[in-house]
Coordinates of C-alpha atoms and ligand atoms in Angstrom, one line a residue:
M1 CA 17.5 -2.6 0.3
S2 CA 18.3 -1.1 3.6
E3 CA 18.8 -3.3 7.0
N4 CA 15.5 -3.8 8.5
S5 CA 16.7 -3.8 12.2
G6 CA 17.6 -0.2 11.4
H7 CA 14.5 1.6 11.6
L8 CA 12.1 2.6 14.2
W9 CA 8.9 0.6 13.0
H10 CA 11.1 -2.6 12.5
G11 CA 9.2 -4.8 15.0
R12 CA 6.0 -5.4 12.6
F13 CA 8.0 -5.4 9.3
S14 CA 9.2 -8.7 7.7
S15 CA 11.8 -6.4 5.6
G16 CA 13.3 -2.8 5.7
P17 CA 12.1 0.1 3.0
S18 CA 12.5 0.7 -0.1
D19 CA 15.3 2.8 -1.4
E20 CA 12.6 4.4 -3.4
L21 CA 10.6 4.8 -0.2
M22 CA 13.2 6.2 1.4
A23 CA 14.3 8.7 -1.3
F24 CA 11.1 10.1 -1.7
T25 CA 10.2 10.1 1.9
A26 CA 12.9 11.1 3.8
S27 CA 13.1 14.3 5.0
L28 CA 16.5 14.7 6.4
P29 CA 17.7 16.5 3.5
F30 CA 15.9 19.4 4.9
D31 CA 14.9 18.9 8.2
R32 CA 18.2 19.0 9.7
H33 CA 18.0 22.0 10.4
L34 CA 15.7 21.6 13.3
W35 CA 18.6 19.9 14.8
H36 CA 19.1 22.5 17.6
D37 CA 15.2 22.7 18.4
D38 CA 14.9 19.0 18.2
I39 CA 17.7 18.6 21.2
T40 CA 15.7 21.5 23.4
G41 CA 12.8 19.8 22.6
S42 CA 14.5 16.1 23.9
R43 CA 16.0 17.8 26.8
A44 CA 12.5 19.0 28.0
H45 CA 10.8 15.7 27.4
V46 CA 13.7 14.0 29.5
N47 CA 13.2 15.9 32.3
G48 CA 9.4 15.6 32.3
L49 CA 10.0 11.7 31.9
E50 CA 11.7 12.4 35.2
R51 CA 9.0 14.1 37.4
A52 CA 6.8 11.4 36.4
G53 CA 9.0 8.8 37.2
L54 CA 9.5 7.0 33.9
L55 CA 13.3 7.6 33.5
A56 CA 15.1 7.0 37.2
A57 CA 17.2 9.6 37.8
D58 CA 20.3 8.5 36.8
E59 CA 18.8 7.3 33.4
A60 CA 17.8 11.0 33.0
E61 CA 20.9 12.1 33.9
A62 CA 22.5 9.4 30.6
V63 CA 20.1 10.8 28.4
R64 CA 20.8 14.5 29.3
R65 CA 24.8 14.2 29.0
A66 CA 24.0 11.8 25.5
L67 CA 22.0 14.8 24.1
D68 CA 24.7 17.0 25.3
T69 CA 27.5 15.0 23.3
V70 CA 25.2 15.0 20.5
H71 CA 24.8 18.6 20.8
G72 CA 28.6 19.2 20.5
E73 CA 28.8 16.9 17.6
F74 CA 26.2 19.1 15.4
A75 CA 28.0 22.3 16.3
S76 CA 31.3 21.0 15.5
G77 CA 29.9 19.3 12.6
S78 CA 31.0 16.3 13.5
F79 CA 27.8 14.4 13.5
D80 CA 27.9 10.8 11.5
F81 CA 24.1 10.5 9.9
V82 CA 23.6 6.8 8.6
D83 CA 21.4 5.5 5.7
S84 CA 18.1 4.3 8.0
D85 CA 18.2 8.2 9.3
E86 CA 14.9 9.2 8.0
D87 CA 15.0 12.4 9.6
I88 CA 16.4 14.5 12.3
H89 CA 14.6 13.2 14.5
T90 CA 15.2 10.0 14.8
A91 CA 19.0 10.9 14.0
I92 CA 19.3 12.3 17.1
E93 CA 17.4 9.4 18.9
R94 CA 19.1 6.8 17.4
R95 CA 22.7 8.7 18.1
V96 CA 21.7 9.3 21.5
T97 CA 20.2 5.4 21.9
E98 CA 24.3 4.6 20.8
I99 CA 25.7 6.9 23.6
A100 CA 23.2 5.9 26.5
G101 CA 22.5 2.6 25.5
D102 CA 19.3 0.9 27.7
A103 CA 18.3 5.0 28.7
G104 CA 18.8 6.4 25.7
A105 CA 15.8 3.5 24.4
K106 CA 13.7 5.1 26.7
L107 CA 13.9 8.6 25.0
H108 CA 10.5 7.9 23.2
T109 CA 9.0 7.1 25.9
A110 CA 5.3 8.5 25.9
R111 CA 6.1 10.8 22.6
S112 CA 5.8 10.1 19.0
R113 CA 7.1 12.1 16.3
N114 CA 4.4 13.9 15.8
D115 CA 4.3 15.7 19.0
Q116 CA 8.1 15.8 18.4
V117 CA 8.0 17.4 14.8
A118 CA 5.6 20.0 16.0
T119 CA 7.7 21.0 18.9
A120 CA 11.0 21.3 17.5
L121 CA 9.4 23.6 14.7
R122 CA 7.3 25.4 16.8
L123 CA 10.8 25.9 18.8
W124 CA 12.9 26.9 14.9
T125 CA 10.0 29.1 14.1
R126 CA 10.2 31.4 17.1
R127 CA 13.8 31.5 17.3
N128 CA 13.9 32.5 13.2
L129 CA 11.0 34.7 13.3
L130 CA 13.1 36.7 15.9
E131 CA 16.1 37.0 13.8
V132 CA 13.6 38.0 10.7
S133 CA 11.6 40.8 13.3
D134 CA 15.5 42.2 14.2
R135 CA 16.7 42.4 10.4
V136 CA 13.2 43.9 10.0
L137 CA 14.2 46.5 12.6
V138 CA 17.4 47.1 11.5
L139 CA 15.9 47.8 7.9
V140 CA 13.7 51.0 10.1
E141 CA 16.5 52.5 11.5
T142 CA 18.5 52.8 8.3
L143 CA 15.6 54.3 6.6
V144 CA 15.4 56.4 9.7
S145 CA 19.0 57.6 9.6
S146 CA 18.6 58.6 6.2
A147 CA 15.7 60.2 6.8
D148 CA 17.6 62.2 9.2
A149 CA 20.1 63.0 7.1
A150 CA 17.9 64.5 4.4
G151 CA 16.1 66.7 7.4
W152 CA 12.8 66.5 8.6
G153 CA 12.4 70.1 9.1
D154 CA 13.0 73.6 7.0
G155 CA 15.3 73.2 4.7
G156 CA 15.2 69.3 4.3
I157 CA 15.6 67.3 0.9
Y158 CA 12.6 66.8 -1.4
L159 CA 11.1 65.3 -3.9
P160 CA 8.1 65.2 -6.4
G161 CA 5.2 62.7 -4.2
Y162 CA 3.3 60.7 -6.9
T163 CA -0.1 59.3 -7.9
H164 CA -0.1 56.8 -11.0
L165 CA 3.5 57.4 -11.0
Q166 CA 3.0 61.0 -12.1
R167 CA 4.1 63.8 -10.3
A168 CA 1.1 65.1 -7.6
Q169 CA 2.6 67.3 -5.1
P170 CA 6.2 67.9 -3.3
V171 CA 7.5 65.6 -0.1
Q172 CA 10.1 65.7 2.1
L173 CA 12.0 63.0 1.4
A174 CA 12.5 62.3 5.2
H175 CA 8.6 61.9 4.8
H176 CA 8.9 59.5 2.0
L177 CA 11.7 57.2 3.3
A178 CA 9.4 57.1 6.8
A179 CA 6.6 55.8 4.9
H180 CA 8.4 53.0 4.2
A181 CA 9.5 52.6 8.3
W182 CA 5.6 52.4 9.4
S183 CA 4.8 49.7 6.6
L184 CA 7.6 48.0 7.6
L185 CA 6.9 48.8 12.3
R186 CA 3.5 46.5 10.6
D187 CA 5.2 43.7 10.0
V188 CA 7.5 43.1 13.2
D189 CA 3.8 43.6 15.5
R190 CA 2.6 41.2 12.9
I191 CA 5.6 39.0 13.3
H192 CA 5.4 39.7 17.3
A193 CA 1.4 38.7 17.3
T194 CA 2.4 35.5 15.2
I195 CA 5.1 34.6 18.1
E196 CA 2.1 35.0 21.0
R197 CA -0.2 33.3 19.0
M198 CA 2.0 30.6 18.2
N199 CA 3.8 30.2 21.5
I200 CA 1.8 26.4 22.8
S201 CA 3.8 23.1 23.4
P202 CA 2.5 20.6 21.4
L203 CA 4.6 18.0 23.6
G204 CA 3.2 15.4 25.1
A205 CA -0.1 14.6 22.7
G206 CA 1.7 12.0 21.8
A207 CA 1.0 10.2 18.2
L208 CA -2.2 12.1 17.9
A209 CA -4.3 11.2 21.3
G210 CA -2.1 11.5 24.7
T211 CA -0.9 8.7 26.5
S212 CA -1.9 6.1 29.3
L213 CA 1.7 7.0 30.9
P214 CA 1.9 9.8 33.9
I215 CA 3.2 12.7 31.7
D216 CA 2.3 15.9 32.5
P217 CA 2.8 18.1 29.4
S218 CA 2.5 21.9 31.7
P219 CA 5.9 21.7 33.0
T220 CA 7.5 20.9 30.1
A221 CA 6.0 23.4 28.1
K222 CA 6.9 25.9 30.6
E223 CA 10.7 24.7 30.6
M224 CA 10.8 25.6 27.0
G225 CA 9.4 29.2 27.3
F226 CA 5.9 28.2 25.7
R227 CA 3.3 29.9 27.3
A228 CA 1.4 27.0 27.9
A229 CA 0.8 23.8 26.9
F230 CA -1.8 22.3 23.7
A231 CA -5.8 21.3 24.7
N232 CA -6.3 19.5 22.2
S233 CA -3.9 16.2 21.3
L234 CA -5.3 15.9 17.4
D235 CA -5.4 19.6 17.2
A236 CA -1.6 19.9 18.6
V237 CA 0.1 17.1 16.2
S238 CA -1.9 18.6 13.1
D239 CA -2.2 22.4 13.8
R240 CA 0.4 24.5 10.9
D241 CA -1.0 27.7 11.3
F242 CA 1.7 28.8 13.1
V243 CA 3.9 27.9 9.4
A244 CA 1.0 29.6 7.4
E245 CA 1.1 32.7 9.6
A246 CA 4.9 33.1 9.3
L247 CA 5.1 32.8 5.5
F248 CA 1.8 35.2 5.2
D249 CA 4.1 38.0 7.8
I250 CA 7.0 36.8 5.5
A251 CA 4.9 37.2 2.2
L252 CA 3.4 40.8 3.0
L253 CA 7.1 41.7 4.3
G254 CA 8.2 40.5 1.5
V255 CA 5.6 42.7 -1.1
H256 CA 7.2 46.1 1.4
L257 CA 10.8 45.4 0.2
S258 CA 9.3 44.9 -3.8
R259 CA 7.8 48.2 -3.3
I260 CA 10.7 49.3 -1.8
G261 CA 13.4 47.8 -4.5
E262 CA 10.8 49.2 -7.3
E263 CA 11.7 52.4 -6.1
W264 CA 15.3 52.7 -5.9
V265 CA 15.4 50.9 -9.1
L266 CA 13.5 53.7 -10.9
W267 CA 15.4 56.1 -8.7
T268 CA 19.3 55.0 -9.7
T269 CA 17.8 55.3 -13.5
E270 CA 19.3 57.7 -15.8
E271 CA 16.0 59.5 -16.1
F272 CA 15.4 59.6 -12.7
G273 CA 18.7 60.4 -11.3
F274 CA 17.2 60.6 -7.7
A275 CA 19.5 58.3 -6.0
R276 CA 23.3 56.8 -6.7
L277 CA 24.5 53.4 -5.0
D278 CA 27.9 52.7 -3.5
D279 CA 29.5 50.4 -5.8
A280 CA 29.6 47.6 -3.0
Y281 CA 25.9 47.8 -3.4
S282 CA 25.5 47.5 -7.5
T283 CA 26.7 45.2 -10.0
G284 CA 28.3 45.8 -13.7
S285 CA 27.1 44.3 -16.5
S286 CA 29.6 41.4 -18.3
M287 CA 29.4 43.1 -21.9
L288 CA 28.7 46.8 -21.4
P289 CA 31.5 48.4 -19.4
Q290 CA 29.3 51.5 -18.3
K291 CA 26.7 49.7 -16.5
K292 CA 26.1 49.9 -13.2
N293 CA 23.1 48.1 -12.3
A294 CA 20.4 47.7 -9.2
D295 CA 20.3 44.1 -8.8
I296 CA 20.0 44.3 -4.6
A297 CA 16.9 46.4 -5.5
E298 CA 15.6 44.4 -8.5
L299 CA 15.7 41.0 -6.1
A300 CA 14.3 42.6 -3.8
R301 CA 11.3 43.3 -5.7
G302 CA 11.7 39.8 -7.5
K303 CA 11.9 37.8 -5.0
S304 CA 8.5 38.2 -3.5
G305 CA 7.0 36.3 -5.6
R306 CA 8.8 33.4 -4.5
L307 CA 7.8 34.4 -0.7
I308 CA 3.8 34.7 -2.1
G309 CA 4.3 31.1 -3.9
N310 CA 5.7 29.6 -0.3
L311 CA 2.2 30.6 1.5
T312 CA 0.1 29.7 -0.9
G313 CA 1.9 26.2 -1.8
L314 CA 1.6 24.9 1.7
L315 CA -1.8 26.6 2.2
A316 CA -2.7 24.4 -0.7
T317 CA -1.2 21.4 1.2
L318 CA -3.3 21.9 4.3
K319 CA -6.6 22.5 2.3
G320 CA -8.5 19.7 3.2
L321 CA -6.0 17.2 5.5
P322 CA -8.3 15.6 7.4
L323 CA -7.2 14.9 11.7
A324 CA -4.7 14.5 12.8
Y325 CA -1.1 14.2 11.5
N326 CA -0.3 12.9 7.7
R327 CA 2.8 12.8 6.0
D328 CA 1.8 15.8 3.6
L329 CA 2.8 18.1 6.8
Q330 CA 6.8 17.7 6.5
E331 CA 5.5 19.6 3.7
D332 CA 5.7 22.3 5.7
K333 CA 9.3 23.0 6.6
E334 CA 11.1 24.0 2.8
P335 CA 8.9 26.7 2.4
L336 CA 9.2 28.1 6.0
F337 CA 13.2 27.4 5.9
D338 CA 13.4 29.0 2.5
S339 CA 11.6 32.2 3.0
V340 CA 13.4 32.9 6.0
T341 CA 16.4 32.2 4.4
Q342 CA 15.7 34.8 1.1
V343 CA 13.7 37.2 3.4
V344 CA 16.8 37.5 6.2
L345 CA 19.2 38.0 2.8
A346 CA 17.0 40.6 1.2
L347 CA 16.8 42.7 4.4
G348 CA 20.6 42.8 5.0
A349 CA 21.5 43.6 1.3
L350 CA 18.4 46.2 1.0
S351 CA 19.9 48.1 4.3
G352 CA 23.2 48.0 3.5
M353 CA 22.3 49.5 -0.2
I354 CA 20.8 52.2 1.3
A355 CA 22.5 52.9 4.0
T356 CA 25.5 53.6 1.8
A357 CA 23.1 55.6 -1.4
K358 CA 23.3 59.1 -2.2
F359 CA 21.1 61.4 -2.7
N360 CA 21.1 64.1 -5.7
Q361 CA 19.4 66.4 -3.9
P362 CA 19.6 69.0 -7.1
R363 CA 17.7 66.7 -9.2
M364 CA 15.1 65.2 -6.7
Q365 CA 14.0 68.9 -5.7
A366 CA 14.2 70.5 -9.7
A367 CA 11.9 68.0 -10.2
A368 CA 9.5 69.0 -7.1
D369 CA 9.5 71.8 -8.1
D370 CA 7.5 71.6 -11.7
Q371 CA 5.6 74.3 -11.6
L372 CA 2.4 72.4 -11.9
A373 CA 3.2 70.8 -8.8
S374 CA 1.6 74.2 -7.3
A375 CA -1.5 73.6 -9.0
T376 CA -3.6 72.4 -5.6
D377 CA -2.0 75.5 -3.9
L378 CA -3.3 77.5 -5.8
A379 CA -6.9 76.1 -5.8
E380 CA -6.3 75.9 -1.8
W381 CA -5.5 79.6 -1.9
L382 CA -8.8 80.1 -3.4
V383 CA -10.6 78.2 -0.6
R384 CA -9.2 80.2 2.3
R385 CA -10.8 83.2 0.6
G386 CA -14.5 81.6 0.5
V387 CA -14.0 80.1 -3.1
P388 CA -15.7 76.8 -3.4
F389 CA -13.4 74.3 -3.7
R390 CA -14.8 72.9 -6.9
K391 CA -15.3 76.1 -8.8
A392 CA -11.7 77.0 -7.3
H393 CA -9.9 73.6 -9.1
A394 CA -11.8 74.4 -12.0
L395 CA -10.3 78.1 -12.0
V396 CA -6.7 76.7 -11.7
G397 CA -7.5 73.5 -14.3
A398 CA -8.1 76.9 -17.0
L399 CA -5.1 78.0 -15.5
V400 CA -2.8 75.0 -16.1
Q401 CA -4.4 74.4 -19.4
Q402 CA -3.6 77.9 -20.7
C403 CA -0.3 77.5 -19.5
I404 CA 0.3 74.1 -21.6
A405 CA -1.2 75.3 -24.6
S406 CA 0.8 79.0 -24.8
G407 CA 3.9 78.1 -23.0
T408 CA 3.5 80.9 -20.7
P409 CA 4.8 80.0 -17.1
L410 CA 2.2 79.3 -14.7
V411 CA 3.8 82.2 -12.2
D412 CA 3.4 84.7 -15.0
L413 CA -0.6 83.8 -15.5
A414 CA -1.1 83.5 -11.7
A415 CA 0.1 86.7 -11.2
A416 CA -1.7 88.6 -14.6
S417 CA -5.3 87.0 -13.6
A418 CA -7.7 89.1 -12.1
D419 CA -8.8 86.2 -9.9
F420 CA -5.1 85.0 -8.3
G421 CA -2.4 87.7 -8.5
P422 CA 1.0 88.0 -7.2
E423 CA 0.1 86.8 -3.4
A424 CA -0.7 83.6 -4.8
A425 CA 1.8 83.6 -7.7
A426 CA 4.2 83.9 -5.2
L427 CA 3.4 79.8 -4.1
V428 CA 4.4 79.1 -7.1
A429 CA 8.3 79.4 -6.3
P430 CA 10.7 76.5 -6.2
G431 CA 10.8 74.9 -2.4
V432 CA 7.2 76.8 -1.2
G433 CA 5.3 74.0 -2.3
V434 CA 6.9 71.6 0.0
S435 CA 6.8 74.1 2.7
M436 CA 2.2 74.0 2.5
R437 CA 2.2 70.6 3.6
T438 CA 1.2 71.7 7.0
S439 CA -2.0 68.9 7.9
P440 CA -1.0 66.5 10.7
G441 CA 1.1 63.9 9.2
G442 CA 1.1 65.4 6.1
A443 CA 4.2 65.3 4.1
G444 CA 6.1 69.0 4.7
P445 CA 8.7 70.3 7.5
T446 CA 5.8 71.4 9.9
P447 CA 4.4 68.2 10.9
A448 CA 7.6 66.1 10.5
L449 CA 8.7 66.4 14.0
A450 CA 5.7 64.9 15.8
Q451 CA 6.2 62.4 13.1
K452 CA 9.7 61.8 13.8
A453 CA 9.0 61.6 17.6
Q454 CA 5.7 59.0 17.0
L455 CA 8.5 57.1 15.0
T456 CA 10.9 56.7 17.8
A457 CA 8.4 55.8 20.0
A458 CA 7.2 53.2 18.1
I459 CA 10.4 51.9 17.1
S460 CA 11.5 51.6 21.1
V461 CA 8.2 49.5 21.6
A462 CA 9.3 47.1 18.8
R463 CA 12.7 47.1 20.4
R464 CA 11.0 46.3 24.0
E465 CA 9.4 43.3 22.5
Q466 CA 11.5 42.0 20.4
E467 CA 14.0 41.8 23.5
D468 CA 10.6 40.7 25.7
L469 CA 10.4 37.7 23.2
R470 CA 13.7 37.1 23.2
A471 CA 14.1 36.2 26.8
L472 CA 11.4 33.4 26.5
Ligands
LIG1 N1 9.4 13.9 8.7 C1 8.1 13.9 9.4 C2 7.7 15.4 9.5 O1 8.2 16.0 9.2 C3 7.8 13.2 11.3 C4 7.0 12.7 11.4 C5 6.7 11.3 10.9 N2 5.6 11.1 11.3 C6 5.1 9.8 11.0 N3 4.0 9.4 11.2 N4 5.7 9.2 10.2 O2 6.5 15.6 9.5

C-alpha cells in the first residue's frame, strides 16, 4: 500500500490505493512523453486563472517560475518521480506544489485531469504530426531528386511498367518514382487537414461540465495556438477523433510506404536486378556470406501491419463509450506514440535507402524493351489509320500469338504483314515504346516536364502550409 495522503483524491478515501491498482492503472510509464505539452497547458491555465482573478499576480508568478523549474528538470533529465505519481499530470502538479507551496496548490483550480489530459494530448499530436509530415516531405524530395537524376525528358531511364505484376508498357523511371511522391503528398495534405480540424482547445471544460468559477477558455486557447476553444464541455473531454484521425493518416502513410518497400524488395532481387542498395542501407546474413538484404524495405512493408493495428485498436476502444470521460481513454496514448515513433523511423530509413541506391539502367531498359511491350503501340498505329480499336486489338493479338508460337521476332512479323509493314515495325525497336506515351500525365518524356512542374508546385504549397502550421 502506498501512503494515502500522497494521492490527489485522498480526502474522501480512508486508505491509499493498492499496489495492484497502481500497477494496472498508472499511465506514467508512457504518458511521461507528454511532459512538455502538460507544462505548456499549465502555463496557459495559470495565465487564465490570473486573468480571472483566481490567482494573485505574485501567486501566478510563483507558479510560472515553478513550471519553469520543472521544465528545466525534465529537459536535463533530473526530474524525480515518486511512487504516488500516477501519471505525468499528477507528477508535475505535485512538483509545482512542492516548489511553489500554497500558490502551487491553486494550479488545479477550475481544471480537471480530464480537460488537462485532452489539452496536453492535442498539443503533443499537433507537434508530432508536423514532425511526421516534415519527414514525409523529405522522402518526397528524395524521390524527386532520384527522378531528376534518372531524367524526365528524352533519354531518361525507363523500365517496364506493370499491371498484375506482368510487364505491361515501358514507363520513365522518373514517372514511376513521382507516382509515389504524389501519394505521399496526399498524406501530407491529410495530416495538415487533421491538424486544422483538431486545433480546438478543450481546456476549461473541467471534469465534464465546466465550472462555477469565472474562467474564459478563449484567450487560453489562443495562447496555445488553438483556433478556438470548445463549444461543448462533454465533447471537449471525451473527443478522441483527433487521435483516430492521426492514426488513420499514419496507417495510410504506412500502407504507401509498404508499397514502396515491396517494390524495392523486388527491384533488388537477382531476378529483377533493377537497383542496388548502398551497404550502409542493407544488411547481411549471419550464415550466408554472400547475402545482401533489403531489410529496410521489408520492415517498411512489415510495420504497416502494426500501424493499421494501432488504428483499429483505438477505434475498438472508443466504440460504445458513454459520455464523457472514461478511463478507457487512457488507452489512446500508447498506439499514438508507437505509430508516430515507428513511422518517423521508417521515413528516415527509406529516405536514406533511396537517396543512396543505384539504378541499373541497362537491366531496367532491357526488360522494358521486351518486344511484346509494343503490342499496344501497334494497335494504336492501326487506330490512327481508322481501324476500330477492337479490330486492331485482335489483329495485334494474332501477331503476338504467331510470334510466341513460331519464335519469329515480332518486328519481322510486323514488317512482313499486309496489315502493318515497315513503318509499324519500327515501333518495336528498343526505346521507342516509352516515347509513345505522349498523352497528358502519361509515362513518357513528352508530358513529363509538365508533371515535374506540377510536382514542384505541389511541394512548395505543402512546405508553405507546413511553415504556417509550425507557427501556431
Ligand atoms: N492518465 C489519465 C489519462 O490518460 C488521466 C485522466 C484521469 N482522469 C480521471 N478522472 N481518472 O486518461
